[in-house]
Short mmCIF file of C-alpha atoms in Angstrom, two decimals:
data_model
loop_
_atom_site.label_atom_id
_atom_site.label_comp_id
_atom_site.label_asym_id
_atom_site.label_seq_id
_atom_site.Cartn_x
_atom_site.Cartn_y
_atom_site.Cartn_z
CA UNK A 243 118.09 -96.36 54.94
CA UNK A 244 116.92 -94.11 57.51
CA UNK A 245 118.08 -90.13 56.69
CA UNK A 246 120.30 -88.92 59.15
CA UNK A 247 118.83 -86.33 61.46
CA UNK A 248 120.89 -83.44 63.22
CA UNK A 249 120.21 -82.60 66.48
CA UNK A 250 119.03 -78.99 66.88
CA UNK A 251 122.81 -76.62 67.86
CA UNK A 252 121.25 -73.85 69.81
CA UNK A 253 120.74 -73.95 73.27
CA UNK A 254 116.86 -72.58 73.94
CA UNK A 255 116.88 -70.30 77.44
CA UNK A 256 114.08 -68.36 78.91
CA UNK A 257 113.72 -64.38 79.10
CA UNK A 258 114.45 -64.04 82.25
CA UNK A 259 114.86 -60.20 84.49
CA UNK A 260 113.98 -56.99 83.14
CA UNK A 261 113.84 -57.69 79.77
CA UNK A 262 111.20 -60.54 80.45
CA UNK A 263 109.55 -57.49 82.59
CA UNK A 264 109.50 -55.40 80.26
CA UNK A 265 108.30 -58.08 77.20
CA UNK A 266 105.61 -59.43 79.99
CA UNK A 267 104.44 -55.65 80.62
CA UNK A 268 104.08 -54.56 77.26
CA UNK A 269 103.01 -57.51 75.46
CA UNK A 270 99.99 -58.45 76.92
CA UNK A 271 99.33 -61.08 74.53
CA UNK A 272 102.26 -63.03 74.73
CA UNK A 273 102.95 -62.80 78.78
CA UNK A 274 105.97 -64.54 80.37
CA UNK A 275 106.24 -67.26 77.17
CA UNK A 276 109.23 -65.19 76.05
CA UNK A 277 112.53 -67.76 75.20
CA UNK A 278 116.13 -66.59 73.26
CA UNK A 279 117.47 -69.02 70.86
CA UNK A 280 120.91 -69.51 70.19
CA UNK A 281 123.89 -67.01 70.51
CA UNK A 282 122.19 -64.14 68.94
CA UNK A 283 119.23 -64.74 71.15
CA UNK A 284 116.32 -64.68 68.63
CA UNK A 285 113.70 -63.42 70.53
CA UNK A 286 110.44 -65.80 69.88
CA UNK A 287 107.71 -67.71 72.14
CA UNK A 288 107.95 -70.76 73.78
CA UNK A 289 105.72 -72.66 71.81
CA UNK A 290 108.85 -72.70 69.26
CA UNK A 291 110.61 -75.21 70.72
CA UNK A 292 108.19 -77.99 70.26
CA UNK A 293 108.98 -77.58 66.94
CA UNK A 294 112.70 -76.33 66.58
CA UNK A 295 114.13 -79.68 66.10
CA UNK A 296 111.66 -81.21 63.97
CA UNK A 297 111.75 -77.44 61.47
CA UNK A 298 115.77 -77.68 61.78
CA UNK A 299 115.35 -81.35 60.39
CA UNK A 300 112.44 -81.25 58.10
CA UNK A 301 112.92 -82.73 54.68
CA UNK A 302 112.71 -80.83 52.06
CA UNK A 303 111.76 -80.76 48.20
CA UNK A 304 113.77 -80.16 45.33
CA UNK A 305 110.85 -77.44 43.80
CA UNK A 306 110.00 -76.19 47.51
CA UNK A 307 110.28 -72.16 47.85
CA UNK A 308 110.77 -70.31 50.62
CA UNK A 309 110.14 -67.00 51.05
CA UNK A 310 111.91 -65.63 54.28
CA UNK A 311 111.82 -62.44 55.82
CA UNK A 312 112.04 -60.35 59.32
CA UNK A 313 108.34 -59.39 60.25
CA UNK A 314 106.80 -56.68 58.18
CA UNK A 315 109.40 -56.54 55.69
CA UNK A 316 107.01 -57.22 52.16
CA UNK A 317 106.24 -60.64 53.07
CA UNK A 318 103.01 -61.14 52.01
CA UNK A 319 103.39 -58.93 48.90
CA UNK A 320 106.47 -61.33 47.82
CA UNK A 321 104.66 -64.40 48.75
CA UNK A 322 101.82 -63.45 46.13
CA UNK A 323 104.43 -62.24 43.32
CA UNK A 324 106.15 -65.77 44.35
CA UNK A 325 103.30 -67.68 43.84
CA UNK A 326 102.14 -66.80 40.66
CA UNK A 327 105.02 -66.84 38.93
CA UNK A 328 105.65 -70.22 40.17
CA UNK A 329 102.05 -71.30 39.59
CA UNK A 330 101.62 -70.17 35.76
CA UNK A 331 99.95 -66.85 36.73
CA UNK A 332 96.61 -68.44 38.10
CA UNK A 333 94.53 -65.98 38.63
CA UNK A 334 91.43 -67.76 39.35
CA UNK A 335 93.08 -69.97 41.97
CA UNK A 336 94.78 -66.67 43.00
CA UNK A 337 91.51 -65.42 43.99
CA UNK A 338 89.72 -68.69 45.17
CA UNK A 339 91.94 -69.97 47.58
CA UNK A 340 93.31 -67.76 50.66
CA UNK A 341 97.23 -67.24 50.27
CA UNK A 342 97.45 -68.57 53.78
CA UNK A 343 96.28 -71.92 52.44
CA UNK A 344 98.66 -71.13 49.24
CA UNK A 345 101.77 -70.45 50.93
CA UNK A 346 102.27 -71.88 54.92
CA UNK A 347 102.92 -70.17 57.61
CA UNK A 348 106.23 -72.12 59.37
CA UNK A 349 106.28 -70.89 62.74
CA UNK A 350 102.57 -69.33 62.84
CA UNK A 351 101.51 -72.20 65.71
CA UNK A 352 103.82 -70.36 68.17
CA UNK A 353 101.50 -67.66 67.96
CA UNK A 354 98.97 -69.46 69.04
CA UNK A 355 100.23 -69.41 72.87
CA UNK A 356 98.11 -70.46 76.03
CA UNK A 357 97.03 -66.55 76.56
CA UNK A 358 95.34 -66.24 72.80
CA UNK A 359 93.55 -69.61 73.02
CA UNK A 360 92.42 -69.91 76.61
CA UNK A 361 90.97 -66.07 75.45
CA UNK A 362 89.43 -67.90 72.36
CA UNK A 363 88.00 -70.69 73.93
CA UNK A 364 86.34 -68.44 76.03
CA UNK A 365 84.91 -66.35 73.32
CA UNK A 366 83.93 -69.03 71.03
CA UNK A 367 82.71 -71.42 73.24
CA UNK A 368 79.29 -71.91 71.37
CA UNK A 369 80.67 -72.01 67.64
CA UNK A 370 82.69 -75.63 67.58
CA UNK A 371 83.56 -75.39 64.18
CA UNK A 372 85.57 -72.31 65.37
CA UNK A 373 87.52 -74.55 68.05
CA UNK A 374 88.15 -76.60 66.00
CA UNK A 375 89.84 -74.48 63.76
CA UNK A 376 91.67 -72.81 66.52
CA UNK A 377 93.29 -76.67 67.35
CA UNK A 378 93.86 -76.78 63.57
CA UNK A 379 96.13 -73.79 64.22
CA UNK A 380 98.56 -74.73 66.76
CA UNK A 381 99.05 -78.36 64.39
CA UNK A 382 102.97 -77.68 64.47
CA UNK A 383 104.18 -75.80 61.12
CA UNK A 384 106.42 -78.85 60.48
CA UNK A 385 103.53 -81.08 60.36
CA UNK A 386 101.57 -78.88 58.28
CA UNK A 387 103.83 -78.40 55.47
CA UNK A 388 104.50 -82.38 55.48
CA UNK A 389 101.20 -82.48 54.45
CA UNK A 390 101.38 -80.31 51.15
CA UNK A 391 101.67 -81.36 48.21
CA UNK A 392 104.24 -79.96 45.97
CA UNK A 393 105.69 -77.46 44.80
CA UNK A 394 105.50 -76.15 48.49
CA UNK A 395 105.38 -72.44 49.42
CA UNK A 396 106.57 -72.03 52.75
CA UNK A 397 107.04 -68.29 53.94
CA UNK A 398 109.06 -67.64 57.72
CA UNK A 399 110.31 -65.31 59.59
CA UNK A 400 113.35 -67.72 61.18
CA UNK A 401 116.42 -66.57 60.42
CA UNK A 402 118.60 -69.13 58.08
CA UNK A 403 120.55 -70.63 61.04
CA UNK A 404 117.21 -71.41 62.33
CA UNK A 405 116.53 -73.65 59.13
CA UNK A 406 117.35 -76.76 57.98
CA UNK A 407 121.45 -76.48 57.68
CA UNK A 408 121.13 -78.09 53.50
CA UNK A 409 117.85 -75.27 52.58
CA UNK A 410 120.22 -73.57 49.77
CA UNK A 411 121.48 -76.66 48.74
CA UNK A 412 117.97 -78.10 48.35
CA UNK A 413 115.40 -75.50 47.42
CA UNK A 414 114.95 -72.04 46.42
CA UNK A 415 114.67 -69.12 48.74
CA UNK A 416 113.68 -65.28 47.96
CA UNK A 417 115.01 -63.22 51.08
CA UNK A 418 113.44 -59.62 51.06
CA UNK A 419 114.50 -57.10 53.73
CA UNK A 420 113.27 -53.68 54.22
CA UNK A 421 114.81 -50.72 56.15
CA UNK A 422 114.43 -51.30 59.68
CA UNK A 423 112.62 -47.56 60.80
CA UNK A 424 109.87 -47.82 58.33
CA UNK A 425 109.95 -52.06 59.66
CA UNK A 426 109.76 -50.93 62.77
CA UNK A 427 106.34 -48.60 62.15
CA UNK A 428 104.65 -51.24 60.55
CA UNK A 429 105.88 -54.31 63.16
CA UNK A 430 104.58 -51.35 65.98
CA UNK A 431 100.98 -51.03 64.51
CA UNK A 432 100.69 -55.01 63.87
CA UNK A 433 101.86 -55.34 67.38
CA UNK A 434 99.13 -53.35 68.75
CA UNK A 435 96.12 -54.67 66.98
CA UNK A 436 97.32 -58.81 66.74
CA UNK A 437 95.75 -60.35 70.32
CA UNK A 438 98.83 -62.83 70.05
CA UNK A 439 101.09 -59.35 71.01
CA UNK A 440 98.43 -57.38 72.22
CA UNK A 441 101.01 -54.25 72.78
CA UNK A 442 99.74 -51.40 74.73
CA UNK A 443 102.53 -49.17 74.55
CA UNK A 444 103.36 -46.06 72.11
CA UNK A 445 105.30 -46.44 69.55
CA UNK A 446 108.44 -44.60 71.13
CA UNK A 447 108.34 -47.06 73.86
CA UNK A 448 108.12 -49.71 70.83
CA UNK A 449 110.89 -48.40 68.72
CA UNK A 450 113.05 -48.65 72.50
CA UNK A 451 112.33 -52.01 72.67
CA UNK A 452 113.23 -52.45 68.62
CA UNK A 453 116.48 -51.47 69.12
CA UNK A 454 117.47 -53.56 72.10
CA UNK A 455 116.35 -56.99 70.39
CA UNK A 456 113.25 -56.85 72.22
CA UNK A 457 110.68 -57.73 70.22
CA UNK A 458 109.92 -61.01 68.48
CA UNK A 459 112.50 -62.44 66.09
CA UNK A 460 115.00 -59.85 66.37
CA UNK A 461 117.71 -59.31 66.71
CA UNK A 462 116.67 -57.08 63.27
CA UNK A 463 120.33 -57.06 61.79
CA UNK A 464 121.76 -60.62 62.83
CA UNK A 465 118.66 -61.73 60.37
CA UNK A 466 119.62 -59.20 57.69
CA UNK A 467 123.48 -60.53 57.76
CA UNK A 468 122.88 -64.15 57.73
CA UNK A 469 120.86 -63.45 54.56
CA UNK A 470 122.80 -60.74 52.96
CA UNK A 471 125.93 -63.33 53.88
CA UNK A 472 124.42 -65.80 51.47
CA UNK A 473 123.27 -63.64 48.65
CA UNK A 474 125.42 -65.18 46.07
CA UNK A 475 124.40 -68.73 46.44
CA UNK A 476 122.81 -69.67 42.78
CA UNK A 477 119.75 -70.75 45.04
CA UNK A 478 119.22 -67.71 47.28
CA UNK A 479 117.25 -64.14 45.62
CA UNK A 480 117.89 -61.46 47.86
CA UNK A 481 115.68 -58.80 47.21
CA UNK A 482 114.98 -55.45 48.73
CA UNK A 483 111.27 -53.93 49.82
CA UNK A 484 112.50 -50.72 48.08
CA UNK A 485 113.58 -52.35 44.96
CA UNK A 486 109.95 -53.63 44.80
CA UNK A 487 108.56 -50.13 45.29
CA UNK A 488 110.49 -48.11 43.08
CA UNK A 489 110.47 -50.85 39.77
CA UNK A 490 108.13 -53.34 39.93
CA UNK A 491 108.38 -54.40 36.71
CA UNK A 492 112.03 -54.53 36.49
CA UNK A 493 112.02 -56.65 40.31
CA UNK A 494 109.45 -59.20 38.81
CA UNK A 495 111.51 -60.23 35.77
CA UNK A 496 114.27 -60.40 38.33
CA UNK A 497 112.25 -63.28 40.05
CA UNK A 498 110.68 -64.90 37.07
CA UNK A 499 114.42 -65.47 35.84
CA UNK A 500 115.21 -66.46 39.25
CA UNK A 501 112.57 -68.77 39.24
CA UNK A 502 113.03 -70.00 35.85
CA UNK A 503 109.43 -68.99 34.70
CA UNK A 504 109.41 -66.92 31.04
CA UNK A 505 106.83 -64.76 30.28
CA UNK A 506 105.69 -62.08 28.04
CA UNK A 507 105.82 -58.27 28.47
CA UNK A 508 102.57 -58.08 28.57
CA UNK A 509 101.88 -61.08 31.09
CA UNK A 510 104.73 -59.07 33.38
CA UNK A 511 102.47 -55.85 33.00
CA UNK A 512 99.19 -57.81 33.99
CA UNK A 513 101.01 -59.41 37.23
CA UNK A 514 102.28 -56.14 38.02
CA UNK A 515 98.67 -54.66 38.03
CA UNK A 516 97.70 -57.21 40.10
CA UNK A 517 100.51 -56.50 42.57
CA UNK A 518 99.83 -52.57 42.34
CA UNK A 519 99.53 -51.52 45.99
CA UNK A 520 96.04 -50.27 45.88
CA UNK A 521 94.71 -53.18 43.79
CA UNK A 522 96.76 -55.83 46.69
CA UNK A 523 95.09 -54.23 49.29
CA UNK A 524 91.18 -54.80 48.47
CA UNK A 525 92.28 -58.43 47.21
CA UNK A 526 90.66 -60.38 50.03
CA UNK A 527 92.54 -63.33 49.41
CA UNK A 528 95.92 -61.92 50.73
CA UNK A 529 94.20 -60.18 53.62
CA UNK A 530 93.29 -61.89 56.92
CA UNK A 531 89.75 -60.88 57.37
CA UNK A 532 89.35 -64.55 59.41
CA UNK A 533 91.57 -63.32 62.20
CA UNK A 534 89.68 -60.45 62.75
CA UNK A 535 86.18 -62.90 62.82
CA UNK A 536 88.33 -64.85 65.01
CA UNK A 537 88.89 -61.94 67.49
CA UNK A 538 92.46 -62.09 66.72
CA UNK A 539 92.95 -59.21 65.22
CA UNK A 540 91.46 -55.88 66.38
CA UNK A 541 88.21 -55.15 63.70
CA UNK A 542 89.90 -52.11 62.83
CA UNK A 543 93.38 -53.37 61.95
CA UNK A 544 95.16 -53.37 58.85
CA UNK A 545 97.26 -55.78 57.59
CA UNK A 546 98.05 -54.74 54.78
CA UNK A 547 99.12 -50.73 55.58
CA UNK A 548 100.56 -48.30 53.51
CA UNK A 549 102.90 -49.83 50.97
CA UNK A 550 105.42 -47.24 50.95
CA UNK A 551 109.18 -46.41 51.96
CA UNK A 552 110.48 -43.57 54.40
CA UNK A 553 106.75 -43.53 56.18
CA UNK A 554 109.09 -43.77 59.54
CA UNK A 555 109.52 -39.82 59.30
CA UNK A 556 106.04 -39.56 60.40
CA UNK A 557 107.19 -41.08 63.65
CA UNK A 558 110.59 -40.39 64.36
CA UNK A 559 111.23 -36.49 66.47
CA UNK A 560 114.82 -35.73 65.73
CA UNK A 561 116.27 -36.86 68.62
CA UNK A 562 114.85 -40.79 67.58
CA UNK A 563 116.35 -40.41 63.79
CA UNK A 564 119.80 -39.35 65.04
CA UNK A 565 119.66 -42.55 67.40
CA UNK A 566 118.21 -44.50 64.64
CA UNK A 567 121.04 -43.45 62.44
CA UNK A 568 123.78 -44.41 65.55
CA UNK A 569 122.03 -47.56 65.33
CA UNK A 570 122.46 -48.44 62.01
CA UNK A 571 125.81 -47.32 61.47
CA UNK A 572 127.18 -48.78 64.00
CA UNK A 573 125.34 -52.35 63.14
CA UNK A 574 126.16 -51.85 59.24
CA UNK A 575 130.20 -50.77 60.19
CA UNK A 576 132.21 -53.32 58.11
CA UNK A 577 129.26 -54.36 56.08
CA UNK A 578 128.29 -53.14 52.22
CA UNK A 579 124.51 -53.40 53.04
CA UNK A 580 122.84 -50.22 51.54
CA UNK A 581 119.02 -49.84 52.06
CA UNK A 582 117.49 -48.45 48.92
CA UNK A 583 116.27 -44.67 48.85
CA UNK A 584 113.16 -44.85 47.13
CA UNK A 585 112.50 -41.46 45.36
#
């Protein structure tokens, strides 16, 4: 018997007026493929909705785990911890095989708009192996993570309403959100140096654009509520960046149990060197050294930064962190959410 499918809810519009001015002026990379999804208006590119319906829909596994998260929020830190605690600690394929390959990307093919690969084409229009890879890219993230075999890792940045409507019913999911200044740093620098954004404004200008849902898959707090909404479903781990920083021991055992993966103290201690931020940061398998042969990321860029909490300071002139404060208040008003002070 056929399953029964659910048509996607949200109505998909394009950025239209100022705002798509503004998106279109300061994100070079991107250009006028700027839609809103839904109420909320999630702000993503167009190439999403090729695939909303079929990433709303897609079957899942029972031992499939998700790791979801607004941009720049730990991600790729939790997707490693994730992995190997899920995968028996392997080291050795740890270090063999990129985590790219290890864990999916969902909606990464949006990324791939007509701006990035007509620029591409252009640039690697002697190396076919290279174009080839570049099609391989935009292969819809649905598609792609039919293909794997199981247990599936599959890391986004959709919100939950974005996701199939049964995903806590059916699989695991660790949620990790960070506060949204020292988010907003990090998202500003990626921003600049990924071609797909390509933004050539400072990061006051960015942090503007922050606030008013105007950069790609905000809104920042609708994300944080759906999870933080569902933190008490057996199948969801909700997890703060902070909590990572300030006891990483303590935050893995958290997800081993989680998981449902025992180990020793000492096994705990050796994942946690692993994980130390210095030691993550020369790993090359978590880094994405390809983009930048690519010519997708700027040769300079980092993607993996600093690793710390309350970096925003560096950023922020008074009059920004009172109107960061306003912000967060007022979006937080009737909530319990309490971003972690890491000392």
């Amino acid at each position: 018997m056929e399953e029964l499918k659910n048509s996607f809810p949200f109505e998909i519009r394009n950025v239209e007026g100022t705002d798509n001015k503004e998106l279109s002026k300061y994100f070079l990379g991107a250009g006028n493929f700027n839609i809103q999804v839904g109420p909320k208006k999630y702000l993503l590119m167009s190439d999403y909705k090729g695939d909303a319906d079929n990433i709303y829909n897609m079957p899942l596994r029972q031992d499939d785990i998700f790791v979801v998260t607004y941009p720049r929020s730990g991600t790729t830190w939790t997707q490693e911890l994730v992995w190997l605690l899920a995968s028996g600690l392997d080291y050795s394929t740890a270090v063999k095989v990129p985590l790219s390959s290890r864990s999916i990307f969902l909606e990464f093919p949006m990324l791939m708009h007509q701006n990035i690969v007509e620029h591409l084409m252009k640039e690697h229009a002697e190396k076919p192996e290279n174009l080839k890879t570049f099609q391989l890219m935009r292969t819809p993230g649905s598609e792609q993570v039919a293909r794997m075999p199981s247990p599936r890792f599959i890391r986004t940045h959709l919100p939950l309403s974005l996701l199939p409507p049964t995903l806590l019913d059916s699989t695991k999911v660790v949620y990790v959100a960070r506060d949204p200044r020292d988010v907003a740093v990090s998202y500003y620098h990626l921003s600049s140096e990924f071609k797909s954004y390509n933004f050539n404004g400072d990061f006051k200008t960015y942090w503007s654009l922050f606030v008013r849902d105007l950069v790609y898959w905000s809104p920042f707090f609708e994300h944080l509520k759906e999870a933080w909404e569902m933190r008490h479903h057996p199948n969801m781990m909700f997890l703060f960046y902070e909590e990572l920083l300030q006891d990483l021991p303590t935050t893995v055992q958290r997800v081993a149990d989680f998981l449902g993966k025992e180990y020793t103290a000492d096994q705990i201690k050796e994942l946690c060197t692993h994980l130390k931020f210095e030691n993550f940061k020369k790993n090359p398998s978590v880094g994405i050294d390809n983009l930048k042969e690519y010519g997708m990321m700027a040769p300079k860029g980092e993607f993996i930064r600093k690793g710390k909490s309350g970096g925003w300071r560096d950023y922020f002139d008074d009059e920004m962190t009172r109107e960061a404060q306003r912000w967060i208040d007022n979006n937080l008003h009737n909530t319990d959410i309490q971003f972690p002070t890491v000392q």
